[in-house]
Amino acid sequence: MTKAKCVLTILFIKTLHLSLLTAEDLPIPPLLDYTRQRGQKIFELDAKEAQHRFSSKHKAQTLGYNGDYLGPTIKVQAGDAVSFKVKNSMSEPTTVHWHGLHVPAEMDGNMFQPIRAGGQWQANYTIKQEAGSFWYHPHKMGKTAKQVYQGLAGMYIIEDKNSMSLGLPSQYGVDDIPLVLQDKAFNRSGNNLTYDGSIQTAMMYGGMSGNTFIVNGVLQPTFKVQGKLTRFRVLNASNSSLYQIYLSDKSSFQIIAGDASLLDKPVRTNTILLSPGERTEIVIDFSRFKKNDKLQLRATLKDGREITFMSFDRNNYKDMGSKVPRKLNTASNVNKLKIDKQRRLKMGHHLRINGSTFDPGKINIKIKEGDTEEWIVQGSNMVMRGGFSFHNLHIHDVTFQIKSINGKRPKPELSGFKDTVFIPPRSEVRLIAKFKDYKGKYVYHCHLLEHEDLGMMGIFEVG
Ligand code: C2O
Ligand code: CU
Ligand code: CU
């Protein structure tokens, strides 16, 4: 090779390499606007088919609420009367479910409130619960997994008097940042997603998972840190993956909230496990790092792989005056509650719960309105190719507290109110929930989305 050619080749390789490394900024889903009418906040959502670019090399046909992928963040206050006008501009039916929200059965947005292609639906309810980080997504039987995978998911933040009085980082998009974590599989040319919702994959590996890791719809973005203390509301919106998240330098951060409430006290740790559907709120103090150290958000997957979600650029932050107080909340003490009824749920064999598969015409559990129940949930003991088969459990309508895991009190980060809980293989998890305010039919299910779609779900009726 001549000298000139050689230099050119090196230049070419260099630019190629650079383009591979050019990271995109972390996109922040916009807050959903609303209008006020007779004391109600009116929001509009439109589920549509679109095209989305995940990186300079990855694009796909996607679905999005009001945009081309994912959806805007909904932010409301406890006590608000809200109304959602939902439009389905897609060519197939869907629903919109408010995951973790305590709402009347007919407003829940599950398979019993379908929105046909081209149709509309309106949900009206009052926010009757404390601050937390929730989300919304489709819940149409047999279509949930694929529609979420293609992009239908958004964050739903509730604030209350307590959460706003604490001085926590809470400027949305500045020092209060949603992180929607997902994994995707792309075809060879990177111009579309591939999807496998087969029963074989669901049974062997827990469902669809991919090798491309994205945050807020973008591959390996970089977040430019603005606040010395920054709060991240992290959602595992994957179909079936367990993310044991940590910072690349293994340094610690504070967990301030679980799925559905602030914890009583912040918990200092250096890792947290999120199963599909679960959320956590963490606060990272960026002043502990030297400016140019690389810092990334990473995760260990259940097969032991270590993956990178995103990077933090810490060259330009300032103290915004926020803090993490020692006391955040007062949760009820589950051990003191009077239990009206105990029941057992066995997760497992052939994607069934208590041996049965989803039947829309059958009520699996009847609950008396006002009762406090203890659910004793047993994990699976099946061994699959990917290791033990595992599940989690999500209950609509209520938020619950974990009383024990294998007879022991849960770790402090699991002590707040939750709506989704990981059920490790061969374990026994006890949950306490109060079924109040509303009557009607709701569902409980494994939140591994292909498991759910394949029938790992039951109906409970509060009456
Ligand atoms: Cu996140 Cu029944 O759903
Ligand atoms: Cu839900
Ligand atoms: Cu499952």
Short mmCIF file of C-alpha atoms and ligand atoms in Angstrom, two decimals:
data_model
loop_
_atom_site.label_atom_id
_atom_site.label_comp_id
_atom_site.label_asym_id
_atom_site.label_seq_id
_atom_site.Cartn_x
_atom_site.Cartn_y
_atom_site.Cartn_z
CA MET A 1 0.00 0.00 0.00
CA THR A 2 1.28 3.47 -0.84
CA LYS A 3 1.79 5.88 1.98
CA ALA A 4 -1.08 8.11 0.88
CA LYS A 5 -3.49 5.19 0.61
CA CYS A 6 -2.47 4.02 4.02
CA VAL A 7 -3.10 7.40 5.61
CA LEU A 8 -6.47 7.58 3.90
CA THR A 9 -7.41 4.15 5.19
CA ILE A 10 -6.41 5.12 8.71
CA LEU A 11 -8.41 8.34 8.43
CA PHE A 12 -11.35 6.37 7.13
CA ILE A 13 -11.15 3.86 9.97
CA LYS A 14 -10.80 6.71 12.43
CA THR A 15 -13.91 8.54 11.24
CA LEU A 16 -15.83 5.29 11.19
CA HIS A 17 -14.72 4.67 14.72
CA LEU A 18 -15.70 8.18 15.77
CA SER A 19 -19.15 7.88 14.27
CA LEU A 20 -19.59 4.67 16.22
CA LEU A 21 -18.74 6.52 19.36
CA THR A 22 -20.76 9.69 18.82
CA ALA A 23 -23.25 9.32 21.59
CA GLU A 24 -26.61 10.97 21.44
CA ASP A 25 -27.90 13.13 24.22
CA LEU A 26 -30.42 11.48 26.47
CA PRO A 27 -33.86 12.47 25.18
CA ILE A 28 -36.27 13.56 27.90
CA PRO A 29 -39.90 12.73 27.12
CA PRO A 30 -41.86 16.01 27.26
CA LEU A 31 -44.42 16.59 30.00
CA LEU A 32 -47.93 16.05 28.70
CA ASP A 33 -49.85 19.33 28.48
CA TYR A 34 -53.37 19.63 29.80
CA THR A 35 -56.29 22.03 29.75
CA ARG A 36 -58.55 22.77 32.69
CA GLN A 37 -62.27 22.31 32.52
CA ARG A 38 -64.60 22.49 35.50
CA GLY A 39 -61.86 21.61 37.94
CA GLN A 40 -60.60 18.72 35.84
CA LYS A 41 -57.22 18.39 34.16
CA ILE A 42 -57.84 17.15 30.62
CA PHE A 43 -55.07 15.25 28.86
CA GLU A 44 -54.96 13.85 25.35
CA LEU A 45 -53.14 10.74 24.20
CA ASP A 46 -52.97 9.39 20.66
CA ALA A 47 -51.48 5.96 19.98
CA LYS A 48 -49.98 5.90 16.50
CA GLU A 49 -47.81 3.99 14.09
CA ALA A 50 -44.50 5.66 13.34
CA GLN A 51 -40.83 5.34 12.44
CA HIS A 52 -38.15 5.92 15.00
CA ARG A 53 -34.38 6.23 14.94
CA PHE A 54 -32.69 4.59 17.94
CA SER A 55 -29.17 5.53 16.77
CA SER A 56 -27.40 6.49 13.55
CA LYS A 57 -27.46 2.79 12.68
CA HIS A 58 -30.76 1.64 14.11
CA LYS A 59 -34.24 2.54 13.03
CA ALA A 60 -37.56 0.73 13.03
CA GLN A 61 -41.28 0.81 12.54
CA THR A 62 -42.52 1.75 15.95
CA LEU A 63 -45.53 2.82 17.96
CA GLY A 64 -45.77 5.90 20.12
CA TYR A 65 -48.16 8.02 22.12
CA ASN A 66 -48.33 11.53 20.59
CA GLY A 67 -44.91 10.89 19.03
CA ASP A 68 -42.86 8.24 17.30
CA TYR A 69 -41.68 6.18 20.26
CA LEU A 70 -42.71 5.91 23.93
CA GLY A 71 -44.99 8.67 25.22
CA PRO A 72 -44.94 11.98 27.04
CA THR A 73 -44.60 11.98 30.82
CA ILE A 74 -47.82 12.56 32.71
CA LYS A 75 -47.40 14.55 35.92
CA VAL A 76 -50.25 15.08 38.37
CA GLN A 77 -50.85 15.90 42.03
CA ALA A 78 -52.59 13.72 44.59
CA GLY A 79 -56.21 14.86 44.74
CA ASP A 80 -56.36 15.95 41.08
CA ALA A 81 -59.44 15.09 39.07
CA VAL A 82 -58.06 13.98 35.71
CA SER A 83 -59.53 13.04 32.38
CA PHE A 84 -57.71 11.30 29.55
CA LYS A 85 -59.04 11.44 26.02
CA VAL A 86 -57.37 8.51 24.35
CA LYS A 87 -57.37 8.04 20.59
CA ASN A 88 -56.26 4.90 18.85
CA SER A 89 -54.88 5.89 15.44
CA MET A 90 -53.31 2.48 14.91
CA SER A 91 -54.61 -0.29 12.69
CA GLU A 92 -55.18 -2.69 15.57
CA PRO A 93 -57.00 -2.56 18.92
CA THR A 94 -55.26 -1.45 22.08
CA THR A 95 -56.01 -0.23 25.61
CA VAL A 96 -54.26 2.25 27.90
CA HIS A 97 -53.62 0.98 31.41
CA TRP A 98 -52.37 3.23 34.23
CA HIS A 99 -49.90 0.88 35.88
CA GLY A 100 -49.91 1.23 39.67
CA LEU A 101 -52.86 3.60 39.84
CA HIS A 102 -55.74 3.10 42.20
CA VAL A 103 -58.69 3.85 39.91
CA PRO A 104 -62.25 2.54 39.37
CA ALA A 105 -62.32 -0.83 37.58
CA GLU A 106 -63.89 0.59 34.41
CA MET A 107 -61.10 3.23 34.19
CA ASP A 108 -58.24 0.75 34.64
CA GLY A 109 -57.61 0.36 30.92
CA ASN A 110 -57.16 -3.38 30.94
CA MET A 111 -58.55 -5.88 28.37
CA PHE A 112 -62.09 -5.06 29.49
CA GLN A 113 -61.79 -1.50 28.15
CA PRO A 114 -60.60 -2.09 24.57
CA ILE A 115 -60.19 0.75 22.09
CA ARG A 116 -60.77 -0.47 18.54
CA ALA A 117 -58.57 0.63 15.66
CA GLY A 118 -59.55 4.21 14.91
CA GLY A 119 -61.60 4.40 18.12
CA GLN A 120 -61.55 6.55 21.23
CA TRP A 121 -61.84 6.06 24.96
CA GLN A 122 -62.11 8.45 27.85
CA ALA A 123 -60.88 7.73 31.36
CA ASN A 124 -61.91 9.96 34.28
CA TYR A 125 -60.70 9.47 37.82
CA THR A 126 -59.29 11.19 40.87
CA ILE A 127 -55.75 10.61 42.08
CA LYS A 128 -56.24 8.90 45.43
CA GLN A 129 -52.77 7.81 46.37
CA GLU A 130 -49.41 9.11 47.45
CA ALA A 131 -46.45 10.29 45.37
CA GLY A 132 -44.61 7.80 43.22
CA SER A 133 -43.34 6.98 39.73
CA PHE A 134 -45.83 5.01 37.70
CA TRP A 135 -46.29 4.30 34.00
CA TYR A 136 -48.89 3.69 31.33
CA HIS A 137 -48.97 1.08 28.59
CA PRO A 138 -51.36 -1.11 26.52
CA HIS A 139 -53.08 -4.11 28.09
CA LYS A 140 -54.88 -5.82 25.24
CA MET A 141 -54.77 -9.58 25.75
CA GLY A 142 -52.33 -11.15 23.30
CA LYS A 143 -51.09 -7.76 22.08
CA THR A 144 -49.61 -6.17 25.19
CA ALA A 145 -46.10 -7.54 24.81
CA LYS A 146 -45.63 -6.56 21.17
CA GLN A 147 -47.21 -3.13 21.50
CA VAL A 148 -45.02 -2.26 24.49
CA TYR A 149 -42.00 -3.64 22.65
CA GLN A 150 -42.77 -1.44 19.66
CA GLY A 151 -42.89 1.63 21.86
CA LEU A 152 -46.15 2.12 23.70
CA ALA A 153 -45.07 3.10 27.21
CA GLY A 154 -44.81 6.34 29.14
CA MET A 155 -44.03 7.56 32.64
CA TYR A 156 -46.69 8.77 35.03
CA ILE A 157 -45.52 10.83 38.00
CA ILE A 158 -47.66 11.59 41.03
CA GLU A 159 -46.54 14.26 43.50
CA ASP A 160 -48.18 15.07 46.82
CA LYS A 161 -47.78 17.63 49.62
CA ASN A 162 -45.17 15.53 51.36
CA SER A 163 -43.07 14.78 48.27
CA MET A 164 -43.02 18.46 47.31
CA SER A 165 -42.08 19.67 50.78
CA LEU A 166 -38.91 17.61 51.15
CA GLY A 167 -36.52 19.61 48.99
CA LEU A 168 -35.74 16.61 46.80
CA PRO A 169 -34.48 17.26 43.27
CA SER A 170 -37.75 17.79 41.43
CA GLN A 171 -37.27 19.98 38.36
CA TYR A 172 -38.44 17.71 35.60
CA GLY A 173 -35.84 17.31 32.87
CA VAL A 174 -33.26 19.25 34.86
CA ASP A 175 -32.49 17.33 38.04
CA ASP A 176 -35.49 14.98 38.01
CA ILE A 177 -34.99 12.62 35.09
CA PRO A 178 -37.05 9.67 33.87
CA LEU A 179 -35.05 6.70 32.59
CA VAL A 180 -37.05 4.16 30.61
CA LEU A 181 -34.81 1.10 30.27
CA GLN A 182 -35.42 -1.45 27.51
CA ASP A 183 -33.69 -3.99 25.33
CA LYS A 184 -34.40 -4.57 21.66
CA ALA A 185 -33.40 -6.93 18.88
CA PHE A 186 -32.77 -5.49 15.41
CA ASN A 187 -32.56 -7.26 12.08
CA ARG A 188 -29.18 -7.51 10.34
CA SER A 189 -29.41 -4.26 8.49
CA GLY A 190 -30.60 -2.43 11.57
CA ASN A 191 -33.66 -1.04 9.85
CA ASN A 192 -36.33 -2.78 11.85
CA LEU A 193 -37.00 -4.54 15.13
CA THR A 194 -37.39 -8.29 15.30
CA TYR A 195 -39.83 -9.82 17.73
CA ASP A 196 -40.35 -13.32 19.05
CA GLY A 197 -43.43 -13.84 21.16
CA SER A 198 -43.40 -17.63 20.90
CA ILE A 199 -44.38 -19.89 23.74
CA GLN A 200 -41.01 -21.68 23.44
CA THR A 201 -39.05 -18.49 24.06
CA ALA A 202 -41.46 -17.46 26.81
CA MET A 203 -41.02 -20.78 28.57
CA MET A 204 -37.29 -21.21 28.04
CA TYR A 205 -36.03 -17.68 28.48
CA GLY A 206 -38.88 -15.75 30.06
CA GLY A 207 -39.84 -14.00 26.83
CA MET A 208 -38.52 -11.56 24.29
CA SER A 209 -35.17 -9.98 24.99
CA GLY A 210 -32.61 -8.28 22.77
CA ASN A 211 -28.94 -7.40 22.64
CA THR A 212 -29.40 -3.69 22.11
CA PHE A 213 -29.94 -1.64 25.22
CA ILE A 214 -31.76 1.64 25.06
CA VAL A 215 -32.75 4.45 27.40
CA ASN A 216 -35.70 6.74 26.59
CA GLY A 217 -35.67 5.29 23.08
CA VAL A 218 -32.01 5.87 22.26
CA LEU A 219 -28.99 3.59 22.14
CA GLN A 220 -26.36 4.36 24.77
CA PRO A 221 -27.15 8.05 25.21
CA THR A 222 -25.14 10.49 27.27
CA PHE A 223 -26.82 12.57 29.93
CA LYS A 224 -25.35 15.98 30.66
CA VAL A 225 -25.64 16.28 34.40
CA GLN A 226 -26.98 19.65 35.59
CA GLY A 227 -27.62 19.16 39.27
CA LYS A 228 -25.00 18.08 41.79
CA LEU A 229 -27.79 15.93 43.19
CA THR A 230 -29.88 14.41 40.45
CA ARG A 231 -32.89 12.17 40.89
CA PHE A 232 -33.55 9.42 38.36
CA ARG A 233 -36.91 7.70 38.08
CA VAL A 234 -35.90 4.36 36.63
CA LEU A 235 -38.42 2.08 34.93
CA ASN A 236 -37.73 -1.41 33.68
CA ALA A 237 -39.96 -1.30 30.58
CA SER A 238 -38.45 -4.40 29.03
CA ASN A 239 -40.56 -7.39 28.11
CA SER A 240 -38.74 -9.99 30.14
CA SER A 241 -35.33 -8.85 31.39
CA LEU A 242 -34.02 -8.55 34.91
CA TYR A 243 -31.75 -5.53 35.29
CA GLN A 244 -29.45 -5.50 38.30
CA ILE A 245 -28.37 -1.89 37.83
CA TYR A 246 -25.21 -0.23 39.14
CA LEU A 247 -22.77 2.57 38.35
CA SER A 248 -19.63 1.64 36.42
CA ASP A 249 -17.33 2.62 39.28
CA LYS A 250 -19.47 0.65 41.74
CA SER A 251 -20.01 3.78 43.80
CA SER A 252 -23.10 4.20 45.92
CA PHE A 253 -26.29 6.18 45.44
CA GLN A 254 -29.42 6.65 47.49
CA ILE A 255 -32.71 4.90 46.80
CA ILE A 256 -35.56 7.18 47.83
CA ALA A 257 -38.62 5.41 46.44
CA GLY A 258 -39.93 2.06 45.28
CA ASP A 259 -42.77 1.56 42.82
CA ALA A 260 -45.56 3.39 44.52
CA SER A 261 -44.27 5.49 47.42
CA LEU A 262 -41.30 7.25 48.90
CA LEU A 263 -39.41 5.04 51.33
CA ASP A 264 -39.47 6.02 55.00
CA LYS A 265 -35.74 6.68 54.84
CA PRO A 266 -33.28 6.84 51.96
CA VAL A 267 -31.28 3.65 51.48
CA ARG A 268 -27.62 3.88 50.48
CA THR A 269 -26.58 1.06 48.18
CA ASN A 270 -24.59 0.40 45.03
CA THR A 271 -27.02 -1.81 43.17
CA ILE A 272 -30.72 -2.48 42.75
CA LEU A 273 -32.66 -5.18 40.93
CA LEU A 274 -35.56 -4.21 38.69
CA SER A 275 -37.81 -6.85 37.15
CA PRO A 276 -40.15 -5.91 34.28
CA GLY A 277 -42.63 -3.22 35.32
CA GLU A 278 -40.82 -2.24 38.52
CA ARG A 279 -39.56 1.28 39.22
CA THR A 280 -37.11 2.86 41.58
CA GLU A 281 -36.12 6.44 42.31
CA ILE A 282 -32.45 7.02 42.99
CA VAL A 283 -30.46 10.14 43.78
CA ILE A 284 -26.84 10.32 42.63
CA ASP A 285 -24.47 12.84 44.19
CA PHE A 286 -22.19 13.78 41.30
CA SER A 287 -19.78 15.81 43.39
CA ARG A 288 -18.11 12.65 44.59
CA PHE A 289 -16.55 12.01 41.22
CA LYS A 290 -13.64 13.64 39.46
CA LYS A 291 -14.72 15.60 36.40
CA ASN A 292 -13.40 13.50 33.58
CA ASP A 293 -13.85 10.03 35.00
CA LYS A 294 -16.08 7.99 32.82
CA LEU A 295 -19.29 7.16 34.55
CA GLN A 296 -21.92 4.86 33.15
CA LEU A 297 -25.16 3.29 34.19
CA ARG A 298 -24.73 -0.44 33.78
CA ALA A 299 -26.60 -3.63 34.57
CA THR A 300 -25.97 -7.29 35.16
CA LEU A 301 -28.47 -9.52 33.37
CA LYS A 302 -29.73 -12.82 34.67
CA ASP A 303 -27.34 -14.77 32.46
CA GLY A 304 -24.44 -12.86 34.02
CA ARG A 305 -23.80 -10.48 31.10
CA GLU A 306 -22.70 -6.96 32.03
CA ILE A 307 -24.22 -4.30 29.81
CA THR A 308 -24.10 -0.52 29.51
CA PHE A 309 -27.24 1.59 29.32
CA MET A 310 -25.87 5.14 29.22
CA SER A 311 -23.12 7.56 30.22
CA PHE A 312 -23.06 10.64 32.41
CA ASP A 313 -21.22 13.79 31.36
CA ARG A 314 -20.33 15.60 34.56
CA ASN A 315 -18.44 18.59 33.20
CA ASN A 316 -21.03 21.19 34.00
CA TYR A 317 -23.24 20.70 37.01
CA LYS A 318 -24.07 22.96 39.90
CA ASP A 319 -25.60 22.74 43.31
CA MET A 320 -29.31 23.39 42.85
CA GLY A 321 -29.98 23.56 46.56
CA SER A 322 -31.85 20.26 46.68
CA LYS A 323 -31.27 17.64 49.34
CA VAL A 324 -32.22 14.17 50.49
CA PRO A 325 -33.63 14.46 53.99
CA ARG A 326 -33.17 11.59 56.45
CA LYS A 327 -36.89 11.10 56.79
CA LEU A 328 -39.00 10.89 53.66
CA ASN A 329 -42.25 9.22 54.54
CA THR A 330 -44.24 7.20 57.06
CA ALA A 331 -45.43 3.90 55.71
CA SER A 332 -47.82 1.72 57.66
CA ASN A 333 -46.30 -1.14 59.58
CA VAL A 334 -47.53 -4.26 57.81
CA ASN A 335 -46.90 -6.43 60.80
CA LYS A 336 -49.51 -4.58 62.79
CA LEU A 337 -52.33 -4.77 60.24
CA LYS A 338 -55.29 -7.00 60.89
CA ILE A 339 -55.50 -9.55 58.09
CA ASP A 340 -59.05 -10.37 56.99
CA LYS A 341 -58.09 -13.11 54.58
CA GLN A 342 -55.05 -15.11 53.53
CA ARG A 343 -54.67 -16.73 50.14
CA ARG A 344 -52.02 -18.62 48.24
CA LEU A 345 -50.81 -18.04 44.70
CA LYS A 346 -48.52 -20.49 42.98
CA MET A 347 -46.61 -19.00 40.08
CA GLY A 348 -45.28 -21.41 37.57
CA HIS A 349 -45.83 -24.58 35.69
CA HIS A 350 -46.68 -23.85 32.08
CA LEU A 351 -47.32 -20.18 32.65
CA ARG A 352 -50.21 -20.74 34.98
CA ILE A 353 -51.12 -19.20 38.31
CA ASN A 354 -52.62 -21.71 40.73
CA GLY A 355 -52.82 -24.14 37.84
CA SER A 356 -55.09 -22.01 35.69
CA THR A 357 -54.61 -19.92 32.65
CA PHE A 358 -56.39 -16.63 31.87
CA ASP A 359 -60.10 -16.95 31.15
CA PRO A 360 -61.91 -13.64 30.58
CA GLY A 361 -65.21 -15.21 31.66
CA LYS A 362 -63.94 -16.54 34.99
CA ILE A 363 -63.43 -14.81 38.35
CA ASN A 364 -60.42 -16.44 39.99
CA ILE A 365 -60.53 -14.50 43.25
CA LYS A 366 -63.42 -12.79 45.06
CA ILE A 367 -62.54 -10.08 47.52
CA LYS A 368 -64.71 -8.19 49.97
CA GLU A 369 -64.43 -4.45 49.58
CA GLY A 370 -62.54 -2.97 52.51
CA ASP A 371 -60.67 -6.17 53.33
CA THR A 372 -56.97 -6.36 54.01
CA GLU A 373 -55.55 -9.52 52.47
CA GLU A 374 -52.31 -11.38 52.76
CA TRP A 375 -51.21 -13.08 49.54
CA ILE A 376 -48.67 -15.85 49.99
CA VAL A 377 -46.97 -16.10 46.62
CA GLN A 378 -44.82 -19.09 45.78
CA GLY A 379 -42.12 -18.85 43.13
CA SER A 380 -41.59 -21.43 40.45
CA ASN A 381 -39.32 -24.42 41.00
CA MET A 382 -38.91 -25.28 37.35
CA VAL A 383 -35.43 -25.35 35.86
CA MET A 384 -35.19 -24.02 32.31
CA ARG A 385 -32.40 -23.64 29.80
CA GLY A 386 -31.75 -20.07 30.91
CA GLY A 387 -31.52 -21.17 34.55
CA PHE A 388 -34.48 -21.21 36.89
CA SER A 389 -37.63 -19.89 35.38
CA PHE A 390 -38.69 -16.78 37.21
CA HIS A 391 -41.73 -14.57 37.35
CA ASN A 392 -42.97 -11.47 39.01
CA LEU A 393 -46.40 -10.46 40.20
CA HIS A 394 -48.29 -7.27 39.49
CA ILE A 395 -51.68 -6.54 41.08
CA HIS A 396 -53.97 -3.90 39.59
CA ASP A 397 -56.01 -1.45 41.71
CA VAL A 398 -53.96 -1.75 44.91
CA THR A 399 -50.50 -0.95 46.11
CA PHE A 400 -49.11 -3.47 48.58
CA GLN A 401 -46.33 -3.90 51.06
CA ILE A 402 -44.05 -6.90 51.30
CA LYS A 403 -44.34 -8.59 54.67
CA SER A 404 -41.65 -11.20 54.14
CA ILE A 405 -39.50 -12.95 51.57
CA ASN A 406 -38.71 -16.54 52.59
CA GLY A 407 -39.77 -15.70 56.13
CA LYS A 408 -37.44 -12.73 56.44
CA ARG A 409 -38.28 -9.06 56.41
CA PRO A 410 -37.63 -7.52 52.98
CA LYS A 411 -34.59 -5.35 52.33
CA PRO A 412 -35.29 -1.72 53.25
CA GLU A 413 -35.55 -0.66 49.59
CA LEU A 414 -38.49 -3.06 49.25
CA SER A 415 -40.27 -1.79 52.32
CA GLY A 416 -42.40 0.94 50.73
CA PHE A 417 -45.60 0.52 48.77
CA LYS A 418 -45.25 -1.44 45.56
CA ASP A 419 -47.43 -2.80 42.79
CA THR A 420 -45.00 -5.23 41.14
CA VAL A 421 -42.66 -7.60 42.92
CA PHE A 422 -40.02 -10.03 41.77
CA ILE A 423 -40.82 -13.60 42.80
CA PRO A 424 -37.50 -15.44 42.85
CA PRO A 425 -37.54 -19.15 41.98
CA ARG A 426 -38.33 -21.41 44.94
CA SER A 427 -39.27 -18.51 47.14
CA GLU A 428 -42.25 -17.50 49.20
CA VAL A 429 -43.20 -13.82 49.13
CA ARG A 430 -45.93 -12.51 51.43
CA LEU A 431 -47.79 -9.35 50.42
CA ILE A 432 -50.32 -7.24 52.29
CA ALA A 433 -52.88 -5.20 50.34
CA LYS A 434 -56.04 -3.36 51.24
CA PHE A 435 -58.82 -3.51 48.64
CA LYS A 436 -60.82 -0.36 49.14
CA ASP A 437 -62.91 2.36 47.46
CA TYR A 438 -63.81 0.58 44.25
CA LYS A 439 -65.76 -2.50 43.28
CA GLY A 440 -65.39 -4.45 40.09
CA LYS A 441 -63.13 -6.70 38.07
CA TYR A 442 -59.37 -6.19 37.93
CA VAL A 443 -56.46 -8.46 37.05
CA TYR A 444 -53.25 -9.73 38.61
CA HIS A 445 -50.52 -11.22 36.48
CA CYS A 446 -46.88 -11.95 35.83
CA HIS A 447 -45.38 -8.78 34.31
CA LEU A 448 -43.06 -10.68 32.02
CA LEU A 449 -45.11 -9.50 29.08
CA GLU A 450 -45.09 -12.70 27.01
CA HIS A 451 -46.09 -14.67 30.10
CA GLU A 452 -48.96 -12.27 30.61
CA ASP A 453 -50.05 -12.49 26.96
CA LEU A 454 -49.85 -16.29 27.08
CA GLY A 455 -52.29 -16.40 29.97
CA MET A 456 -50.30 -16.02 33.19
CA MET A 457 -53.01 -13.78 34.56
CA GLY A 458 -56.13 -14.03 36.68
CA ILE A 459 -59.17 -11.90 37.48
CA PHE A 460 -60.14 -10.70 40.93
CA GLU A 461 -63.44 -9.10 41.71
CA VAL A 462 -63.90 -6.68 44.56
CA GLY A 463 -67.50 -6.63 45.72
CU1 C2O B 1 -48.14 -2.89 33.82
CU2 C2O B 1 -51.40 -5.23 34.19
O1 C2O B 1 -49.83 -4.03 33.89
CU CU B 2 -51.04 -2.47 36.15
CU CU B 3 -43.83 -15.13 34.43
#
